[in-house]
Tab-separated table of C-alpha atoms and ligand atoms in Angstrom:
chain	number	residue	atom	x	y	z
A	1100	UNK	CA	96.004	93.188	200.578
A	1101	UNK	CA	95.762	95.999	203.082
A	1102	UNK	CA	93.791	99.068	203.799
A	1103	UNK	CA	96.706	100.921	202.406
A	1104	UNK	CA	97.158	99.626	199.133
A	1105	UNK	CA	94.610	101.946	197.302
A	1106	UNK	CA	97.007	104.833	198.767
A	1107	UNK	CA	99.681	103.436	196.916
A	1108	UNK	CA	99.552	106.090	194.095
A	1109	UNK	CA	99.732	108.916	196.622
A	1110	UNK	CA	102.335	107.335	198.487
A	1111	UNK	CA	104.517	107.018	195.110
A	1112	UNK	CA	103.950	110.847	194.033
A	1113	UNK	CA	104.961	111.909	197.375
A	1114	UNK	CA	108.215	109.446	197.432
A	1115	UNK	CA	108.947	111.406	193.911
A	1116	UNK	CA	108.354	114.885	195.156
A	1117	UNK	CA	110.585	114.101	198.274
A	1118	UNK	CA	113.640	112.568	195.938
A	1119	UNK	CA	113.467	116.080	194.133
A	1120	UNK	CA	113.348	117.898	196.935
A	1121	UNK	CA	109.814	119.870	196.269
A	1122	UNK	CA	106.899	119.816	198.447
A	1123	UNK	CA	104.042	121.586	196.460
A	1124	UNK	CA	101.162	120.092	198.764
A	1125	UNK	CA	100.824	121.635	202.397
A	1126	UNK	CA	103.595	124.271	201.148
A	1127	UNK	CA	104.409	125.715	204.931
A	1128	UNK	CA	103.827	129.435	205.360
A	1129	UNK	CA	106.534	130.080	207.999
A	1130	UNK	CA	105.716	133.689	208.256
A	1131	UNK	CA	103.662	136.325	206.656
A	1132	UNK	CA	104.670	139.695	206.279
A	1133	UNK	CA	101.543	141.193	205.177
A	1134	UNK	CA	98.616	139.742	202.907
A	1135	UNK	CA	100.412	139.404	200.060
A	1136	UNK	CA	104.161	138.349	201.320
A	1137	UNK	CA	105.368	135.696	203.050
A	1138	UNK	CA	108.120	133.059	203.855
A	1139	UNK	CA	107.012	129.500	202.216
A	1140	UNK	CA	109.191	126.680	202.353
A	1141	UNK	CA	111.956	128.834	203.109
A	1142	UNK	CA	111.643	131.126	200.317
A	1143	UNK	CA	110.683	134.938	200.427
A	1144	UNK	CA	107.536	135.327	198.010
A	1145	UNK	CA	104.866	137.129	196.662
A	1146	UNK	CA	101.706	135.475	197.858
A	1147	UNK	CA	100.081	134.635	194.412
A	1148	UNK	CA	97.812	131.872	195.172
A	1149	UNK	CA	95.929	132.731	198.729
A	1150	UNK	CA	92.467	133.516	197.232
A	1151	UNK	CA	92.526	136.329	199.502
A	1152	UNK	CA	90.841	138.522	196.991
A	1153	UNK	CA	90.092	141.701	198.591
A	1154	UNK	CA	93.455	141.472	200.769
A	1155	UNK	CA	91.275	141.855	204.266
A	1156	UNK	CA	93.204	139.438	206.338
A	1157	UNK	CA	95.595	142.427	207.854
A	1158	UNK	CA	92.745	144.828	207.764
A	1159	UNK	CA	92.969	146.695	211.105
A	1160	UNK	CA	89.132	147.209	211.647
A	1161	UNK	CA	88.848	143.305	211.030
A	1162	UNK	CA	91.453	142.533	213.311
A	1163	UNK	CA	90.405	144.805	216.041
A	1164	UNK	CA	86.923	143.700	215.963
A	1165	UNK	CA	88.158	139.990	216.188
A	1166	UNK	CA	90.520	140.773	219.108
A	1167	UNK	CA	87.194	142.530	220.958
A	1168	UNK	CA	85.097	139.489	220.522
A	1169	UNK	CA	87.888	137.256	221.746
A	1170	UNK	CA	88.506	139.239	224.883
A	1171	UNK	CA	84.459	139.418	225.388
A	1172	UNK	CA	83.516	136.254	224.251
A	1173	UNK	CA	86.202	133.907	224.676
A	1174	UNK	CA	88.287	131.885	221.972
A	1175	UNK	CA	85.316	129.400	221.027
A	1176	UNK	CA	81.488	128.640	221.254
A	1177	UNK	CA	82.366	125.244	222.377
A	1178	UNK	CA	79.248	123.550	220.808
A	1179	UNK	CA	76.808	123.444	217.506
A	1180	UNK	CA	74.353	126.328	216.295
A	1181	UNK	CA	71.612	123.959	217.423
A	1182	UNK	CA	72.515	123.614	220.811
A	1183	UNK	CA	74.901	126.093	222.816
A	1184	UNK	CA	76.887	127.563	219.997
A	1185	UNK	CA	74.566	130.270	218.650
A	1186	UNK	CA	75.442	133.670	220.029
A	1187	UNK	CA	73.695	136.798	219.438
A	1188	UNK	CA	76.643	137.744	216.761
A	1189	UNK	CA	76.070	134.862	214.642
A	1190	UNK	CA	72.587	135.647	214.260
A	1191	UNK	CA	73.595	139.492	213.718
A	1192	UNK	CA	75.791	137.903	210.786
A	1193	UNK	CA	73.185	136.117	209.517
A	1194	UNK	CA	70.891	139.065	209.344
A	1195	UNK	CA	73.735	141.299	207.546
A	1196	UNK	CA	74.358	138.563	204.940
A	1197	UNK	CA	70.553	138.330	204.352
A	1198	UNK	CA	70.333	142.170	204.007
A	1199	UNK	CA	73.504	142.238	201.942
A	1200	UNK	CA	72.278	139.754	199.587
A	1201	UNK	CA	68.808	141.279	199.649
A	1202	UNK	CA	67.304	137.894	200.745
A	1203	UNK	CA	65.231	136.934	203.483
A	1204	UNK	CA	67.052	134.091	205.156
A	1205	UNK	CA	70.383	133.305	205.834
A	1206	UNK	CA	72.035	130.500	207.445
A	1207	UNK	CA	75.863	130.921	208.655
A	1208	UNK	CA	77.976	127.556	208.795
A	1209	UNK	CA	81.581	126.704	210.109
A	1210	UNK	CA	83.128	126.447	206.819
A	1211	UNK	CA	82.672	127.138	203.082
A	1212	UNK	CA	82.689	123.357	203.093
A	1213	UNK	CA	79.799	122.675	205.540
A	1214	UNK	CA	77.520	125.229	203.608
A	1215	UNK	CA	78.107	123.952	200.105
A	1216	UNK	CA	78.255	120.148	201.308
A	1217	UNK	CA	75.242	120.495	203.459
A	1218	UNK	CA	72.988	122.449	201.514
A	1219	UNK	CA	73.916	120.285	198.286
A	1220	UNK	CA	73.291	117.006	200.418
A	1221	UNK	CA	69.905	118.273	201.944
A	1222	UNK	CA	67.803	120.143	200.025
A	1223	UNK	CA	67.149	117.177	197.326
A	1224	UNK	CA	67.006	113.627	198.725
A	1225	UNK	CA	65.659	109.970	197.617
A	1226	UNK	CA	63.339	109.908	194.737
A	1227	UNK	CA	64.704	113.912	193.469
A	1228	UNK	CA	66.953	114.477	191.145
A	1229	UNK	CA	70.189	116.724	191.207
A	1230	UNK	CA	71.504	118.077	187.708
A	1231	UNK	CA	74.889	119.718	188.347
A	1232	UNK	CA	77.665	121.088	186.319
A	1233	UNK	CA	80.223	118.317	185.778
A	1234	UNK	CA	83.541	120.769	187.071
A	1235	UNK	CA	81.630	121.559	190.202
A	1236	UNK	CA	83.689	121.792	193.331
A	1237	UNK	CA	84.485	118.481	195.265
A	1238	UNK	CA	82.167	119.850	198.265
A	1239	UNK	CA	79.185	119.921	195.926
A	1240	UNK	CA	79.948	116.596	194.610
A	1241	UNK	CA	80.460	115.281	198.485
A	1242	UNK	CA	77.220	116.786	199.080
A	1243	UNK	CA	75.041	115.256	196.322
A	1244	UNK	CA	76.741	111.626	197.102
A	1245	UNK	CA	75.357	112.118	200.317
A	1246	UNK	CA	71.738	113.146	199.266
A	1247	UNK	CA	70.702	109.999	197.883
A	1248	UNK	CA	69.106	111.709	195.256
A	1249	UNK	CA	69.595	110.521	191.104
A	1250	UNK	CA	72.664	112.529	189.985
A	1251	UNK	CA	73.035	114.015	186.235
A	1252	UNK	CA	75.953	115.733	185.313
A	1253	UNK	CA	75.423	118.492	182.600
A	1254	UNK	CA	78.572	119.555	180.471
A	1255	UNK	CA	80.376	122.380	182.183
A	1256	UNK	CA	79.172	125.784	181.381
A	1257	UNK	CA	76.628	124.271	178.667
A	1258	UNK	CA	72.929	125.575	179.091
A	1259	UNK	CA	72.041	123.504	175.817
A	1260	UNK	CA	73.216	120.499	177.403
A	1261	UNK	CA	71.530	121.166	180.859
A	1262	UNK	CA	67.874	122.070	178.741
A	1263	UNK	CA	68.620	118.501	177.091
A	1264	UNK	CA	68.713	116.841	180.324
A	1265	UNK	CA	66.088	118.655	181.919
A	1266	UNK	CA	63.852	118.179	179.109
A	1267	UNK	CA	64.516	114.270	179.374
A	1268	UNK	CA	63.287	114.344	183.028
A	1269	UNK	CA	59.616	115.391	182.036
A	1270	UNK	CA	57.801	115.832	184.932
A	1271	UNK	CA	60.593	115.059	187.311
A	1272	UNK	CA	61.781	118.653	187.128
A	1273	UNK	CA	59.498	119.247	189.725
A	1274	UNK	CA	61.849	117.605	192.242
A	1275	UNK	CA	64.725	118.769	190.626
A	1276	UNK	CA	67.815	120.722	191.765
A	1277	UNK	CA	70.253	122.608	189.493
A	1278	UNK	CA	73.917	123.225	190.544
A	1279	UNK	CA	76.537	125.308	189.395
A	1280	UNK	CA	79.058	127.544	190.437
A	1281	UNK	CA	79.204	131.357	189.674
A	1282	UNK	CA	82.936	131.628	189.091
A	1283	UNK	CA	84.807	128.187	188.833
A	1284	UNK	CA	87.537	127.764	191.333
A	1285	UNK	CA	90.214	126.413	189.138
A	1286	UNK	CA	90.117	128.264	185.841
A	1287	UNK	CA	88.374	131.601	187.015
A	1288	UNK	CA	85.684	131.118	184.217
A	1289	UNK	CA	82.151	132.229	184.860
A	1290	UNK	CA	78.963	130.450	184.485
A	1291	UNK	CA	76.649	131.798	181.965
A	1292	UNK	CA	74.037	132.326	184.405
A	1293	UNK	CA	71.759	134.357	182.465
A	1294	UNK	CA	71.202	131.362	179.880
A	1295	UNK	CA	71.145	128.875	183.221
A	1296	UNK	CA	68.360	130.624	184.541
A	1297	UNK	CA	66.369	130.972	181.231
A	1298	UNK	CA	66.809	127.062	180.844
A	1299	UNK	CA	65.582	126.887	184.512
A	1300	UNK	CA	62.469	129.105	183.940
A	1301	UNK	CA	61.739	126.877	180.863
A	1302	UNK	CA	62.007	123.652	182.513
A	1303	UNK	CA	61.484	124.285	186.434
A	1304	UNK	CA	63.604	122.988	189.033
A	1305	UNK	CA	65.529	124.824	191.792
A	1306	UNK	CA	68.786	126.730	191.398
A	1307	UNK	CA	71.660	126.536	193.799
A	1308	UNK	CA	74.768	128.760	192.765
A	1309	UNK	CA	78.108	128.645	194.808
A	1310	UNK	CA	79.456	131.929	194.617
A	1311	UNK	CA	82.517	131.059	196.723
A	1312	UNK	CA	85.154	132.838	194.307
A	1313	UNK	CA	82.900	135.750	193.028
A	1314	UNK	CA	81.582	137.281	196.599
A	1315	UNK	CA	83.113	140.585	196.626
A	1316	UNK	CA	84.363	140.462	192.945
A	1317	UNK	CA	81.516	140.922	190.638
A	1318	UNK	CA	78.071	142.719	190.524
A	1319	UNK	CA	77.308	146.152	191.362
A	1320	UNK	CA	77.327	145.753	195.185
A	1321	UNK	CA	79.678	142.724	194.952
A	1322	UNK	CA	77.108	139.886	195.100
A	1323	UNK	CA	78.594	137.805	192.293
A	1324	UNK	CA	77.662	136.293	188.923
A	1325	UNK	CA	74.428	136.284	189.476
A	1326	UNK	CA	73.915	139.488	190.296
A	1327	UNK	CA	76.184	140.985	187.664
A	1328	UNK	CA	73.835	138.832	184.965
A	1329	UNK	CA	70.855	140.281	186.524
A	1330	UNK	CA	69.257	136.751	187.124
A	1331	UNK	CA	69.464	136.966	191.255
A	1332	UNK	CA	65.579	136.161	191.389
A	1333	UNK	CA	65.898	132.872	189.431
A	1334	UNK	CA	68.745	131.873	191.775
A	1335	UNK	CA	66.826	129.660	194.827
A	1336	UNK	CA	70.165	129.344	197.315
A	1337	UNK	CA	73.088	131.001	197.042
A	1338	UNK	CA	76.126	129.048	199.010
A	1339	UNK	CA	79.493	130.583	199.615
A	1340	UNK	CA	82.315	131.104	202.131
A	1341	UNK	CA	83.905	133.613	204.374
A	1342	UNK	CA	87.173	132.297	203.618
A	1343	UNK	CA	88.194	134.026	200.292
A	1344	UNK	CA	87.070	137.484	200.159
A	1345	UNK	CA	86.089	138.329	203.660
A	1346	UNK	CA	89.587	136.814	204.927
A	1347	UNK	CA	88.234	134.541	207.585
A	1348	UNK	CA	86.670	131.118	207.747
A	1349	UNK	CA	83.056	129.976	207.567
A	1350	UNK	CA	80.177	129.391	205.076
A	1351	UNK	CA	76.460	130.743	204.416
A	1352	UNK	CA	73.668	129.990	202.346
A	1353	UNK	CA	71.130	132.849	201.584
A	1354	UNK	CA	67.476	132.062	200.177
A	1355	UNK	CA	63.868	133.971	199.917
A	1356	UNK	CA	62.250	130.500	200.556
A	1357	UNK	CA	60.963	130.686	204.151
A	1358	UNK	CA	61.505	126.994	204.479
A	1359	UNK	CA	65.004	127.609	204.581
A	1360	UNK	CA	64.711	128.197	208.543
A	1361	UNK	CA	63.524	124.242	208.445
A	1362	UNK	CA	66.155	123.140	205.978
A	1363	UNK	CA	68.604	124.447	208.914
A	1364	UNK	CA	67.583	122.139	211.293
A	1365	UNK	CA	67.927	119.075	208.700
A	1366	UNK	CA	71.360	119.817	207.695
A	1367	UNK	CA	73.616	117.755	209.358
A	1368	UNK	CA	76.856	119.836	208.767
A	1369	UNK	CA	75.106	122.467	210.493
A	1370	UNK	CA	73.922	120.567	213.472
A	1371	UNK	CA	76.901	118.176	214.134
A	1372	UNK	CA	79.627	120.508	214.313
A	1373	UNK	CA	80.664	123.378	216.296
A	1374	UNK	CA	79.771	126.880	215.286
A	1375	UNK	CA	82.481	129.549	214.465
A	1376	UNK	CA	84.485	131.054	216.853
A	1377	UNK	CA	83.276	134.594	218.034
A	1378	UNK	CA	86.405	136.206	216.766
A	1379	UNK	CA	85.869	134.999	213.331
A	1380	UNK	CA	82.372	135.848	213.261
A	1381	UNK	CA	83.446	139.457	214.365
A	1382	UNK	CA	86.031	139.532	211.427
A	1383	UNK	CA	83.883	138.224	208.847
A	1384	UNK	CA	81.157	141.081	209.923
A	1385	UNK	CA	83.602	144.034	209.763
A	1386	UNK	CA	84.852	142.335	206.430
A	1387	UNK	CA	81.494	142.268	205.078
A	1388	UNK	CA	81.118	146.014	206.014
A	1389	UNK	CA	84.345	146.827	204.034
A	1390	UNK	CA	83.563	144.782	201.264
A	1391	UNK	CA	80.100	147.056	200.883
A	1392	UNK	CA	82.106	150.193	201.780
A	1393	UNK	CA	85.069	150.301	199.574
A	1394	UNK	CA	83.931	149.210	196.211
A	1395	UNK	CA	87.919	150.502	194.938
A	1396	UNK	CA	89.018	147.208	196.251
A	1397	UNK	CA	87.289	145.533	193.504
A	1398	UNK	CA	88.152	147.610	190.981
A	1399	UNK	CA	91.796	147.042	192.336
A	1400	UNK	CA	91.349	143.409	192.061
A	1401	UNK	CA	90.291	143.309	188.574
A	1402	UNK	CA	93.236	145.852	187.718
A	1403	UNK	CA	95.333	143.417	189.253
A	1404	UNK	CA	93.772	140.302	187.669
A	1405	UNK	CA	93.991	142.001	184.078
A	1406	UNK	CA	97.617	143.049	184.668
A	1407	UNK	CA	98.672	139.345	185.259
A	1408	UNK	CA	96.508	137.704	182.770
A	1409	UNK	CA	97.769	139.994	179.806
A	1410	UNK	CA	101.422	139.703	181.183
A	1411	UNK	CA	101.511	136.134	180.937
A	1412	UNK	CA	99.665	135.828	177.655
A	1413	UNK	CA	102.478	137.972	176.364
A	1414	UNK	CA	104.934	135.646	177.837
A	1415	UNK	CA	103.155	133.069	175.798
A	1416	UNK	CA	101.832	130.667	178.487
A	1417	UNK	CA	98.708	128.698	177.836
A	1418	UNK	CA	96.390	130.183	179.983
A	1419	UNK	CA	92.575	129.733	181.389
A	1420	UNK	CA	90.028	131.239	179.084
A	1421	UNK	CA	89.167	134.523	180.303
A	1422	UNK	CA	90.932	137.209	182.751
A	1423	UNK	CA	89.811	136.847	186.081
A	1424	UNK	CA	91.436	137.068	189.616
A	1425	UNK	CA	91.851	133.641	189.364
A	1426	UNK	CA	94.489	133.088	186.354
A	1427	UNK	CA	95.495	129.706	185.552
A	1428	UNK	CA	98.560	128.396	183.433
A	1429	UNK	CA	97.870	125.018	182.170
A	1430	UNK	CA	100.646	122.505	181.425
A	1431	UNK	CA	100.350	119.141	179.781
A	1432	UNK	CA	103.267	117.426	181.468
A	1433	UNK	CA	102.776	117.217	185.206
A	1434	UNK	CA	106.906	116.720	185.954
A	1435	UNK	CA	107.395	120.122	184.123
A	1436	UNK	CA	104.466	121.598	186.181
A	1437	UNK	CA	106.227	120.406	189.408
A	1438	UNK	CA	109.613	122.026	188.429
A	1439	UNK	CA	107.988	125.057	187.390
A	1440	UNK	CA	106.166	125.347	190.526
A	1441	UNK	CA	109.449	124.954	192.330
A	1442	UNK	CA	111.312	127.359	190.385
A	1443	UNK	CA	108.651	129.923	190.938
A	1444	UNK	CA	109.221	129.636	194.612
A	1445	UNK	CA	112.826	130.025	194.360
A	1446	UNK	CA	112.126	133.153	192.148
A	1447	UNK	CA	110.108	134.288	194.672
A	1448	UNK	CA	106.242	133.699	193.662
A	1449	UNK	CA	104.332	131.419	195.555
A	1450	UNK	CA	101.163	129.999	193.303
A	1451	UNK	CA	99.016	126.905	193.584
A	1452	UNK	CA	100.179	123.802	191.686
A	1453	UNK	CA	97.099	121.705	191.138
A	1454	UNK	CA	96.825	118.171	189.605
A	1455	UNK	CA	94.727	115.676	188.183
A	1456	UNK	CA	91.822	114.848	189.607
A	1457	UNK	CA	91.686	118.186	191.245
A	1458	UNK	CA	92.315	120.173	187.972
A	1459	UNK	CA	89.217	120.117	185.552
A	1460	UNK	CA	91.290	118.297	182.729
A	1461	UNK	CA	93.836	115.687	182.115
A	1462	UNK	CA	96.566	118.681	182.885
A	1463	UNK	CA	98.093	120.261	185.776
A	1464	UNK	CA	97.772	123.849	186.666
A	1465	UNK	CA	99.706	126.800	188.095
A	1466	UNK	CA	96.854	128.479	189.476
A	1467	UNK	CA	97.577	132.084	190.521
A	1468	UNK	CA	95.002	134.214	192.328
A	1469	UNK	CA	95.498	137.948	192.674
A	1470	UNK	CA	94.314	140.279	195.576
A	1471	UNK	CA	93.411	143.818	195.785
A	1472	UNK	CA	96.178	144.293	197.762
A	1473	UNK	CA	98.810	143.345	195.306
A	1474	UNK	CA	100.676	146.547	194.291
A	1475	UNK	CA	101.630	146.805	190.529
A	1476	UNK	CA	105.014	146.306	191.284
A	1477	UNK	CA	104.273	142.918	193.171
A	1478	UNK	CA	102.314	141.667	190.082
A	1479	UNK	CA	105.275	142.564	187.791
A	1480	UNK	CA	107.647	140.636	190.427
A	1481	UNK	CA	105.246	137.355	189.944
A	1482	UNK	CA	105.598	138.033	185.844
A	1483	UNK	CA	109.025	138.203	186.356
A	1484	UNK	CA	109.497	135.169	188.270
A	1485	UNK	CA	107.159	133.400	185.341
A	1486	UNK	CA	109.245	134.835	182.547
A	1487	UNK	CA	112.616	133.195	184.232
A	1488	UNK	CA	110.966	129.914	183.906
A	1489	UNK	CA	112.942	127.792	181.039
A	1490	UNK	CA	111.138	127.631	177.944
B	863	PMP	N1	82.683	126.011	197.118
B	863	PMP	C1	83.884	126.314	196.432
B	863	PMP	C2	83.619	126.664	194.755
B	863	PMP	C3	85.446	126.612	196.688
B	863	PMP	O1	86.519	126.790	195.986
B	863	PMP	C4	85.622	125.981	197.880
B	863	PMP	C5	86.893	126.290	198.740
B	863	PMP	N2	88.086	126.162	197.650
B	863	PMP	C6	84.538	125.713	199.020
B	863	PMP	C7	83.289	125.696	198.385
B	863	PMP	C8	84.882	125.403	200.257
B	863	PMP	O2	85.173	126.864	200.991
B	863	PMP	P1	85.635	126.597	202.165
B	863	PMP	O3	87.327	126.412	201.641
B	863	PMP	O4	85.932	127.896	202.806
B	863	PMP	O5	85.618	125.321	203.172
């Protein structure tokens, strides 16, 4: 027996991939040519698996803001938000996030993971109950495990199942946190938030929604699924990340509850880690301004999403349930998924290979994410790469 025995399945998979000469996990981006093109594992590719939804990673305004912050404030804060790591610009970004979401309070975290894991581990504690969508992101699962609360899962995107579970809780719903995502990361399907909000209104509890993948993508102002469904007032806490549509790294929680200011100082992933670097805060602030100023980015993103979804559908691939900037091809046989991922790379398209347990079912995914920065020609290039896969 050794500590390493439990890693044997992982060791076996790595050996299998190495023997095939395929390296899908931790593929190396050797050079970036733009937000949508690069050289990955030696192949020049269109990047179709980056979550760079608005394509802002090379936006001159963001780069200029980051460069200025780097020169004026240095490379890092070298400390926690709670100690020396709160600079004036962290507070400015919190104010801007609160204003953008039309909420009174906002917390900036060092990563999206720190935000979602931190809030889901802190809001509910021993004696409380968490009722969460079964397909919630790993960071939410990690958080609720740390919370000490009783954890109940409801069937993915099933408000009736949520209602059933809340009904069974009786008065315990007073101490209950309901957790779901706006748009789900793996299949790009959206939570039925209007129905979930109605269930919450009927049975009680507080609602936390992770809008990591829907910020800048949905709703009149780009605030996500809750805005699109007109139920923002029923969502007690919105959490999310700067690492997707805002093109940086970091995370946030916004809320109207004044207690959020106290929760901040109880959240270990806020306290026991260094705060985001000034350059990250600066580019995020610039990206948030652009997200608001240029709604046409959202339109371009959805045009590209529909072009890819419709094209893959016409080619006969089995796809995620609805058109979305996340388009996932589902594949039963994981060996085929690995082979196809590799062929796509050789044909000039980088997508994400996702295997169970990271995929929501017992199947593998070739997960594509499109960007507002993709041109229609680049989307067609991705489609052409899929078309060349052996049937
Ligand atoms: N929540 C969801 C739904 C996510 O998909 C992710 C990242 N994949 C996170 C939280 C964590 O965000 P980050 O990678 O920015 O830490």
